[in-house]
PDB file of C-alpha atoms in Angstrom:
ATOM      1  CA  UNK A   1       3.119 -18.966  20.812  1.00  0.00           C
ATOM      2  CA  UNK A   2       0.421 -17.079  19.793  1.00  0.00           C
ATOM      3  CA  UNK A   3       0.917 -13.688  17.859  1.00  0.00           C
ATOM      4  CA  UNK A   4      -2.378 -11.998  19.393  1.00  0.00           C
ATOM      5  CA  UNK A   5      -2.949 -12.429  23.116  1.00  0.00           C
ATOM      6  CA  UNK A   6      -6.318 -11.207  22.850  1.00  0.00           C
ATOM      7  CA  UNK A   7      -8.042 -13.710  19.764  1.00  0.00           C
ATOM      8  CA  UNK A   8      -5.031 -15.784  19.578  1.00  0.00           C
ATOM      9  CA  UNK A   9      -5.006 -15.519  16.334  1.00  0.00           C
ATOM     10  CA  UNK A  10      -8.466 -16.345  15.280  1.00  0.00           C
ATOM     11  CA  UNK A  11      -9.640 -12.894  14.075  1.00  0.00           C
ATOM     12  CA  UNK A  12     -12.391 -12.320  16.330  1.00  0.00           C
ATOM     13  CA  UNK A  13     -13.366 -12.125  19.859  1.00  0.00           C
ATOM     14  CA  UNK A  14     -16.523 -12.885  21.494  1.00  0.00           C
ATOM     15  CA  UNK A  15     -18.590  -9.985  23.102  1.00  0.00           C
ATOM     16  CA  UNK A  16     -22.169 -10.393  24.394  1.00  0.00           C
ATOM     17  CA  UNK A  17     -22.375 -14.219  22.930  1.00  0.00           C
ATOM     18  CA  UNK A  18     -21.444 -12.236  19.567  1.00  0.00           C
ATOM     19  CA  UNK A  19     -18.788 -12.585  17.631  1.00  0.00           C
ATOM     20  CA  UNK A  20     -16.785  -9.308  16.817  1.00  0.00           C
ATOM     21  CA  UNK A  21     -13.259  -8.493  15.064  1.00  0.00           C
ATOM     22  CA  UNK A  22     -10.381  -8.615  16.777  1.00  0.00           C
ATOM     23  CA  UNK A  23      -8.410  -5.298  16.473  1.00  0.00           C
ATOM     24  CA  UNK A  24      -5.531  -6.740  15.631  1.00  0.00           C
ATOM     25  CA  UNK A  25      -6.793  -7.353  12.145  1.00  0.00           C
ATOM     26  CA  UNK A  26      -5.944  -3.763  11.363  1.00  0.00           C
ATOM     27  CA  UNK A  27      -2.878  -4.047  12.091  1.00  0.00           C
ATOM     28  CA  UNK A  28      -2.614  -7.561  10.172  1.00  0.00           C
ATOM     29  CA  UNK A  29      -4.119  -5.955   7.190  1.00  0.00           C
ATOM     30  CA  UNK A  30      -1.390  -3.460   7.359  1.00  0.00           C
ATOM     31  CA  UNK A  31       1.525  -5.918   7.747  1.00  0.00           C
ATOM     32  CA  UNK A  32      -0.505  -7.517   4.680  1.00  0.00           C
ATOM     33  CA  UNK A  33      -0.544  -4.376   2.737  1.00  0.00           C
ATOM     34  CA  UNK A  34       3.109  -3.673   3.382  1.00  0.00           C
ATOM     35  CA  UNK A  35       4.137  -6.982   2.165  1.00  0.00           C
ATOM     36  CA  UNK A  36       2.048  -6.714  -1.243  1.00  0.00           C
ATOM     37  CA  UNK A  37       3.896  -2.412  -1.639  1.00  0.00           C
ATOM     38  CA  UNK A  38       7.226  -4.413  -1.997  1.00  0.00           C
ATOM     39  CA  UNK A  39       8.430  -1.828   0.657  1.00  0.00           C
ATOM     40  CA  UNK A  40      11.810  -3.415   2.757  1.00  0.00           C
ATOM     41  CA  UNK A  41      12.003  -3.679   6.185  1.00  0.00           C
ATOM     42  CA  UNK A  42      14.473  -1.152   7.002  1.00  0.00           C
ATOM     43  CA  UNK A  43      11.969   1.247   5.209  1.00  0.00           C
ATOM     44  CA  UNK A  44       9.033   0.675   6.903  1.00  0.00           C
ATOM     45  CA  UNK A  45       9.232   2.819   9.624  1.00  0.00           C
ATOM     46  CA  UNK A  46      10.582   6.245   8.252  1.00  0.00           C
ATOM     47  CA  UNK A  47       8.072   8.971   8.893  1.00  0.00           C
ATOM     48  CA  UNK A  48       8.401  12.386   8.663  1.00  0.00           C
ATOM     49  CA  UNK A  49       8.524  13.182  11.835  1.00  0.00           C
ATOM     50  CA  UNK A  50      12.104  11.029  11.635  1.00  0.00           C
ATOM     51  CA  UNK A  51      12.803  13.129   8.725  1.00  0.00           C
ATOM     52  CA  UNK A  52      16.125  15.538  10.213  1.00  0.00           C
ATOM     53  CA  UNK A  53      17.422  18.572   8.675  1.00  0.00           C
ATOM     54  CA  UNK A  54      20.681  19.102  10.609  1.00  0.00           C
ATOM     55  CA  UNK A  55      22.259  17.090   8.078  1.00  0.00           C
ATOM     56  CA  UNK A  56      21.825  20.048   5.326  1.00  0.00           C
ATOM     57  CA  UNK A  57      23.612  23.079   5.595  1.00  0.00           C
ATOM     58  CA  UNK A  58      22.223  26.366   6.371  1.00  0.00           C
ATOM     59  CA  UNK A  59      25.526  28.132   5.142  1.00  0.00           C
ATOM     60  CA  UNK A  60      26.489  25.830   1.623  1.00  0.00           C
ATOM     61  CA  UNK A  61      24.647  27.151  -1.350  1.00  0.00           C
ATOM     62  CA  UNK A  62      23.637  24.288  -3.969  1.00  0.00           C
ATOM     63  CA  UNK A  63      24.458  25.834  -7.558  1.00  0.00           C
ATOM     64  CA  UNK A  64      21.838  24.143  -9.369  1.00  0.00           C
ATOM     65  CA  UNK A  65      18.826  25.831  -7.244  1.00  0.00           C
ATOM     66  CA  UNK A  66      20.848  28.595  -5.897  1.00  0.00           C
ATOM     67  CA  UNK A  67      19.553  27.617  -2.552  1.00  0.00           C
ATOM     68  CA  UNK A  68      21.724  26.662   0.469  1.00  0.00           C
ATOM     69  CA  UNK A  69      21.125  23.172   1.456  1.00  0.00           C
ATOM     70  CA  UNK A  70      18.710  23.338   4.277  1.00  0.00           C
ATOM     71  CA  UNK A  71      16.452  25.694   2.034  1.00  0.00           C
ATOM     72  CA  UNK A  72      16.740  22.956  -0.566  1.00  0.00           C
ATOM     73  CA  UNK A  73      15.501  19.921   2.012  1.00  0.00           C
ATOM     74  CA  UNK A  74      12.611  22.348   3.448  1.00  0.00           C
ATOM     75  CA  UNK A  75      11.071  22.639   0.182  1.00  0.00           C
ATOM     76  CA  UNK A  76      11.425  19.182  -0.888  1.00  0.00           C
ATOM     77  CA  UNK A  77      10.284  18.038   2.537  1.00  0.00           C
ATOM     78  CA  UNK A  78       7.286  19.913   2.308  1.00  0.00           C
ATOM     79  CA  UNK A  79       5.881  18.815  -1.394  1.00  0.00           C
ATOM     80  CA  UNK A  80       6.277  15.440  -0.301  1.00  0.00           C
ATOM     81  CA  UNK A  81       4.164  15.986   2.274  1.00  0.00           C
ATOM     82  CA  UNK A  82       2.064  18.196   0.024  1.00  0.00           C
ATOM     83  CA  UNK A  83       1.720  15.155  -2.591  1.00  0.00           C
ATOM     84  CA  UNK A  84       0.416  13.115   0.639  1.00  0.00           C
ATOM     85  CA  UNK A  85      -2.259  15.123   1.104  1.00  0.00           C
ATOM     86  CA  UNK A  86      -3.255  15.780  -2.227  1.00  0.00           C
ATOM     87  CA  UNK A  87      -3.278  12.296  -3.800  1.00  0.00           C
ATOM     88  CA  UNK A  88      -5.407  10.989  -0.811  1.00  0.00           C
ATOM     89  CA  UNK A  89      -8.156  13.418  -3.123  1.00  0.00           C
ATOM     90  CA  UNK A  90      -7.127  13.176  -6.561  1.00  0.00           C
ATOM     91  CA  UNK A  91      -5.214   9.971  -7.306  1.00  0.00           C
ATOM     92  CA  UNK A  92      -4.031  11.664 -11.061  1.00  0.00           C
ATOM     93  CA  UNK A  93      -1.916  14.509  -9.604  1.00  0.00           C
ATOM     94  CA  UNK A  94       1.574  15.183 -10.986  1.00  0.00           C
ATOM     95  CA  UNK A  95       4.344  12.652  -8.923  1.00  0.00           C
ATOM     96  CA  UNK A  96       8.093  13.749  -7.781  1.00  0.00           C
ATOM     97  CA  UNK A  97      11.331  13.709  -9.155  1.00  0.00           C
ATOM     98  CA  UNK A  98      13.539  13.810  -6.053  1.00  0.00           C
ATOM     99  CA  UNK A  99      17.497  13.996  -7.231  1.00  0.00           C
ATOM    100  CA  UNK A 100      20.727  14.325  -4.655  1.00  0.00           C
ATOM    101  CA  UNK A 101      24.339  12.603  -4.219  1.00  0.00           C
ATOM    102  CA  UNK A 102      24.240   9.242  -2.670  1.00  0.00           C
ATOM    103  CA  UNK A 103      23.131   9.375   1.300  1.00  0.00           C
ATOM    104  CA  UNK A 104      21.218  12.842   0.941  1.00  0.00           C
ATOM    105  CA  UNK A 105      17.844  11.155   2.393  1.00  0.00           C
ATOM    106  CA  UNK A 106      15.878  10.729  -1.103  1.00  0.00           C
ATOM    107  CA  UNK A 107      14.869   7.385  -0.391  1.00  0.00           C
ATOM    108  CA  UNK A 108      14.351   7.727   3.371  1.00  0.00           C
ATOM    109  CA  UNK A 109      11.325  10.512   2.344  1.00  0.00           C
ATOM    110  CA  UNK A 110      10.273   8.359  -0.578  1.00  0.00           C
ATOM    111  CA  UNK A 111       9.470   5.926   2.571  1.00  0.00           C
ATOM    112  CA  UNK A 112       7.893   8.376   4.180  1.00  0.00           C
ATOM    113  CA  UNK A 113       5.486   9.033   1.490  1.00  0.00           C
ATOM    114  CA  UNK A 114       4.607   5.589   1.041  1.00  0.00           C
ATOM    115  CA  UNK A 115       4.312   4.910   4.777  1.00  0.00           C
ATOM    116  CA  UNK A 116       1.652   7.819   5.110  1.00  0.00           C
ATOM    117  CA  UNK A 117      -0.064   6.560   2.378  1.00  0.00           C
ATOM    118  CA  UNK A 118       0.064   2.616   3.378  1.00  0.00           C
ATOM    119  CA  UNK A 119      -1.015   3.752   6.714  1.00  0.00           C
ATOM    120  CA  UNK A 120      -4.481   5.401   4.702  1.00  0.00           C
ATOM    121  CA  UNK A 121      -5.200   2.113   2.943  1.00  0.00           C
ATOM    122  CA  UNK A 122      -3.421   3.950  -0.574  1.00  0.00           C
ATOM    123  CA  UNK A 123      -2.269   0.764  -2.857  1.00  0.00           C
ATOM    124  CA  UNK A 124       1.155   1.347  -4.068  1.00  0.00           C
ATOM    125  CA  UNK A 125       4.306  -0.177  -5.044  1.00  0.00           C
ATOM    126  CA  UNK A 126       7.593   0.493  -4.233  1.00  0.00           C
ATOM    127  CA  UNK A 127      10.393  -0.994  -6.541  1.00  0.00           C
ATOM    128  CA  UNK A 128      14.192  -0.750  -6.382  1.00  0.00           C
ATOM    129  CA  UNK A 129      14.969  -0.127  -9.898  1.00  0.00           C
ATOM    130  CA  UNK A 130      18.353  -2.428 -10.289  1.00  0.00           C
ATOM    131  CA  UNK A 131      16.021  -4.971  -8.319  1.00  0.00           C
ATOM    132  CA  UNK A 132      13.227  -4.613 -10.588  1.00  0.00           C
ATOM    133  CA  UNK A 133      15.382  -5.266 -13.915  1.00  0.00           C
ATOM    134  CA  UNK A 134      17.063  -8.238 -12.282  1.00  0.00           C
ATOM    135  CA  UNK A 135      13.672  -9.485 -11.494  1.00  0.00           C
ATOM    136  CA  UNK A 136      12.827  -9.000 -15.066  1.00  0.00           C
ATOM    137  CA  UNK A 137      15.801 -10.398 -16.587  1.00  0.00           C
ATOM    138  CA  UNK A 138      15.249 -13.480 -14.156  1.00  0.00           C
ATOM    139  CA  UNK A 139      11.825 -14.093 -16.047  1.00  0.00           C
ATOM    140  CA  UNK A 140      14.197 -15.475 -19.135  1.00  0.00           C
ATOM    141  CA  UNK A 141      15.748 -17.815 -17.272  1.00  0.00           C
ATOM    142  CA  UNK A 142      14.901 -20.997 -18.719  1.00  0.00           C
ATOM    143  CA  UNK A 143      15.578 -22.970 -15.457  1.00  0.00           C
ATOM    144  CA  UNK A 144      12.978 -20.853 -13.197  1.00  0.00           C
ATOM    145  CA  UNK A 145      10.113 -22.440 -11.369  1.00  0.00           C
ATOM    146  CA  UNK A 146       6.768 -22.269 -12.719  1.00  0.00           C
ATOM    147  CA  UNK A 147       4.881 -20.248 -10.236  1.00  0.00           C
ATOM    148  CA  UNK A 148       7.506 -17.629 -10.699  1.00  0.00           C
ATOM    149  CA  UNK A 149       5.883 -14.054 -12.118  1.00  0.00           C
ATOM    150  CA  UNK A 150       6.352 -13.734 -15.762  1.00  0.00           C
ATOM    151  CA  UNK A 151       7.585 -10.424 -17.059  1.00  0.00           C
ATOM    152  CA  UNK A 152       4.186  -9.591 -18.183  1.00  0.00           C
ATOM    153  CA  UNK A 153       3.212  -9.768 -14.404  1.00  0.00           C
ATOM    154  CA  UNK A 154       5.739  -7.739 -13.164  1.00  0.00           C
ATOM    155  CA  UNK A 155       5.531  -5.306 -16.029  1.00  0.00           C
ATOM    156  CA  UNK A 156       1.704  -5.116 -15.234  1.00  0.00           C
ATOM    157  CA  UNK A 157       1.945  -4.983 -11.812  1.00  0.00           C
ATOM    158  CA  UNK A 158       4.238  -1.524 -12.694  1.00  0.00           C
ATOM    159  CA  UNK A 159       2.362  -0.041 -15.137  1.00  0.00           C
ATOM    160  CA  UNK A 160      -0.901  -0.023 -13.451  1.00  0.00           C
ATOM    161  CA  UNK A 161      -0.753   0.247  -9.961  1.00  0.00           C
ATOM    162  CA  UNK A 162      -2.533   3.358  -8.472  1.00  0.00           C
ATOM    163  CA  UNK A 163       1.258   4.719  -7.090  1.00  0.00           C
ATOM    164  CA  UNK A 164       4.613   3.533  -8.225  1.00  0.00           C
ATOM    165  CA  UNK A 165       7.724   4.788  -6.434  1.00  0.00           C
ATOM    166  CA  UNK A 166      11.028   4.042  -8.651  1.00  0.00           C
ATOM    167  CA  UNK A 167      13.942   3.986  -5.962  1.00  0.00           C
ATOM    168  CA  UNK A 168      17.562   4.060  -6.932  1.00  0.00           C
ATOM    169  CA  UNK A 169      16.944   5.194 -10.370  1.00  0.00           C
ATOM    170  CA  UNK A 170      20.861   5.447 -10.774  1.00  0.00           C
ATOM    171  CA  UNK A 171      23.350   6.041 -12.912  1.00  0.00           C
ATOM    172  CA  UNK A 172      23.703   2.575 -14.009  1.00  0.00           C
ATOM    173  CA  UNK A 173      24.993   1.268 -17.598  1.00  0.00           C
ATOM    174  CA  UNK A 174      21.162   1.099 -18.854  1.00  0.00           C
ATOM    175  CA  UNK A 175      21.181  -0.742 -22.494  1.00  0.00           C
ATOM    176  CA  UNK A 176      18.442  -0.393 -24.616  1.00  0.00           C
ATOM    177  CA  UNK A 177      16.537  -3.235 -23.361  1.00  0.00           C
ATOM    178  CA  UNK A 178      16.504  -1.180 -20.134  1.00  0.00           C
ATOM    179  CA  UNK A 179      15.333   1.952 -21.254  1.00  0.00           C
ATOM    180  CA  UNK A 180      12.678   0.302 -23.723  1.00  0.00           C
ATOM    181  CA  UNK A 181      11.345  -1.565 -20.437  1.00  0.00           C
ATOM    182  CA  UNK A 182      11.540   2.023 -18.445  1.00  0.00           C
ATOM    183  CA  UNK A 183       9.801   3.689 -21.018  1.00  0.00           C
ATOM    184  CA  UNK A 184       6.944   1.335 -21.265  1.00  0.00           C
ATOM    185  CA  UNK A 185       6.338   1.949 -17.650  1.00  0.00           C
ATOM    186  CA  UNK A 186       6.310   5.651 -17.621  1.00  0.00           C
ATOM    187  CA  UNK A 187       4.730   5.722 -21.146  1.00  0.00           C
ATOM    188  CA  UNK A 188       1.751   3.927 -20.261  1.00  0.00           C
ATOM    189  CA  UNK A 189       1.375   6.283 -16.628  1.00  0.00           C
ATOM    190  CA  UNK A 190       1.698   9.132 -18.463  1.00  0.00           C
ATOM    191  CA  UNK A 191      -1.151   8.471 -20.807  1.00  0.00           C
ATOM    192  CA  UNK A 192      -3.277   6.902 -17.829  1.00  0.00           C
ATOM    193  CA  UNK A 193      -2.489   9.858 -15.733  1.00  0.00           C
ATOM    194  CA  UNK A 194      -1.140   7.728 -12.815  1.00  0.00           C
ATOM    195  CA  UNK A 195       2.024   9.144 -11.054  1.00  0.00           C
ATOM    196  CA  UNK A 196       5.201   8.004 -10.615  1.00  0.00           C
ATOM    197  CA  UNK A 197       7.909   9.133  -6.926  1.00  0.00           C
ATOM    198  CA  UNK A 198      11.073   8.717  -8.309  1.00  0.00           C
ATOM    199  CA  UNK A 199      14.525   9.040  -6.505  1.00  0.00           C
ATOM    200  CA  UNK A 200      17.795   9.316  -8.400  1.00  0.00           C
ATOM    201  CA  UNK A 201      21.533  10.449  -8.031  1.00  0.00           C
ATOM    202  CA  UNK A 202      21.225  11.600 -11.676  1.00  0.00           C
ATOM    203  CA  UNK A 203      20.539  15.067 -11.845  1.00  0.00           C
ATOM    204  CA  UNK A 204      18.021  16.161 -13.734  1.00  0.00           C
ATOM    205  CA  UNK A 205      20.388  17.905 -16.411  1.00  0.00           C
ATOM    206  CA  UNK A 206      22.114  14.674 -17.405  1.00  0.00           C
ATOM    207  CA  UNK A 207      18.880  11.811 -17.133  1.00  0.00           C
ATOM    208  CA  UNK A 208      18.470  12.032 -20.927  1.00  0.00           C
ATOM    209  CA  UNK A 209      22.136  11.249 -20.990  1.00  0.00           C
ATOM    210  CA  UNK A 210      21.646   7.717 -19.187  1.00  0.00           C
ATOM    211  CA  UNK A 211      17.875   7.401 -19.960  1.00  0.00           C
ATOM    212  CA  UNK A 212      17.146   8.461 -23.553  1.00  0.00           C
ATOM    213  CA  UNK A 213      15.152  11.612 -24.787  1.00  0.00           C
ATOM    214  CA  UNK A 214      12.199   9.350 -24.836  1.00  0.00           C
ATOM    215  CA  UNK A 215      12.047   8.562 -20.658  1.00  0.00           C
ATOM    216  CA  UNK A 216      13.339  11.602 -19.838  1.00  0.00           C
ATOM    217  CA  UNK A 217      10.480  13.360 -21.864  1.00  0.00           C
ATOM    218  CA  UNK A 218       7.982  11.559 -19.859  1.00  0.00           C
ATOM    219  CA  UNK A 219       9.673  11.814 -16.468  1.00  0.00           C
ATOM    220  CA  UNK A 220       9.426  16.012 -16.942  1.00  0.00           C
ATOM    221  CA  UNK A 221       5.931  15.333 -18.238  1.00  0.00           C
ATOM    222  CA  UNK A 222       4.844  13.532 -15.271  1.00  0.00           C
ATOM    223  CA  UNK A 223       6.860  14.820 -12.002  1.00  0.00           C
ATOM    224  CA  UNK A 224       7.843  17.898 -10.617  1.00  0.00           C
ATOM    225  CA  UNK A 225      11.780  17.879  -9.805  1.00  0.00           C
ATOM    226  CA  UNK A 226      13.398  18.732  -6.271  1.00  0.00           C
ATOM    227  CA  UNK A 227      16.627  18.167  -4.898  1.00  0.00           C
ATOM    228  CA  UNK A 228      18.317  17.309  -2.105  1.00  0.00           C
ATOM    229  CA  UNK A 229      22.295  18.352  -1.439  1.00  0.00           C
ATOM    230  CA  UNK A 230      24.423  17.444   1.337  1.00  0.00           C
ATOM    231  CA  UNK A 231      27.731  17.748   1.933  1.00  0.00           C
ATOM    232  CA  UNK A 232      28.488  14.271   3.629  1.00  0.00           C
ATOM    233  CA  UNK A 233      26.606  10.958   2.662  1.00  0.00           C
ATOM    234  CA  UNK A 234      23.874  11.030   5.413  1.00  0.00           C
ATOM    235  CA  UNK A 235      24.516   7.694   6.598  1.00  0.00           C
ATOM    236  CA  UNK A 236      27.806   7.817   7.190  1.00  0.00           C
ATOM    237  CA  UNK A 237      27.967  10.562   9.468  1.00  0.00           C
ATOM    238  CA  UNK A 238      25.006   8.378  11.802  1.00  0.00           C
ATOM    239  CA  UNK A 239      27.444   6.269  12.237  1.00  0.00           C
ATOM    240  CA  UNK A 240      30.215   8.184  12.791  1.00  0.00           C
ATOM    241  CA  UNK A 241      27.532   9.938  15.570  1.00  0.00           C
ATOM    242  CA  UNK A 242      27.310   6.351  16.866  1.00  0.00           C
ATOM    243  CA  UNK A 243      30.457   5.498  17.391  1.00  0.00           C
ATOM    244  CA  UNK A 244      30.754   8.702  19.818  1.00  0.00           C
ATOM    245  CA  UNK A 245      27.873   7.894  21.369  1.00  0.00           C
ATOM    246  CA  UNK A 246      29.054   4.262  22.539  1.00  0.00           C
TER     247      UNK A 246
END
């Protein structure tokens, strides 16, 4: 069966004996560009307009920013709409630190960011940072196939890209080979002026703690921290609010 009813699947249609492209190439080229972001499935639709602030309280104050909640997901809500608009002119502005418990929505506006700025043709790439070590530690194997990426290509592919988001950045056990490989990253942005969206569960107060000075130094240097608190992990009161629905 053919994907596009209108070219099936050539690419182009014929108008006046001339050959024209289909319109579904844009939204090919999209698909395409998607792929190549490394941004999952489930991800690829979150825009802000999905974005819902009943989940944060107006009432619960978070201690750190001695905002309540809701004041808390307003402001982070809007600079990462604000970073949207600005990097579309200036692709060296400062990137986001965005820090909150497990389920508070920092990786569902992370999404959103990168879906506004797939959608305007912005090359990016969005790694899961567990994902992205395993990937790396995979390149060691001895028993890998050869048209595998090396670690040089994925550490590349990190370093230099225009936009790199760095989901999950958790608080894993990170040994030193971890931290040297997270450093590199973020060392060579900062010095090439290229930002860096970065969600975590850390807080900013204890990164150094799980990161080192050295990453930490370069993560204040190159992002501007927000937070988002909630009282209940965001996901599991959706489906709590779907079981009472069916």
């Amino acid at each position: 069966m053919k994907a596009c009813p209108v070219c099936e699947d050539r690419g182009v249609v014929i108008k006046n004996n001339v050959a024209v492209p289909c319109p579904c190439n844009k939204q090919r080229a999209l698909v395409n560009r998607f792929k190549e972001a490394g941004l999952p499935e489930g991800l690829r639709y979150h825009t802000f307009d999905k974005f819902n602030f009943k989940y944060y309280s107006r009432l619960r104050v978070d201690a750190e920013r001695k905002l309540t909640y809701y004041e808390s997901a307003r402001r982070t809500f809007q600079a990462a709409q604000d970073f949207v608009n600005n990097f579309k002119n200036d692709r060296h502005i400062d990137g986001l630190l965005i820090t909150g418990p497990v389920g508070s929505g920092k990786t569902f506006l992370a999404a959103c960011i990168a879906n506004a700025l797939l959608e305007a043709e912005v090359l990016l790439l969005f790694v899961v940072v567990p994902d992205l070590l395993d990937r790396l530690r995979s390149t060691y194997d001895q028993n890998r196939q050869g048209g595998d990426y090396s670690e040089k290509d994925l550490m590349d592919a990190a370093r230099e890209v225009p936009l790199l988001f760095l989901d999950d950045l958790g608080a894993h056990n990170y040994t030193e080979w971890t931290k040297n490989k997270l450093y590199s990253i973020l060392n060579y942005r900062v010095n090439h002026r290229l930002p860096v969206i970065i969600t975590t569960n850390i807080s900013l107060e204890d990164l150094g703690e799980y990161l080192g000075e050295r990453t930490t130094s370069r993560i204040c240097q190159m992002c501007w921290p927000y937070r988002l608190p909630v009282e209940d992990d965001i996901r599991m009161v959706q489906r709590r609010e779907r079981l009472r629905e069916g």
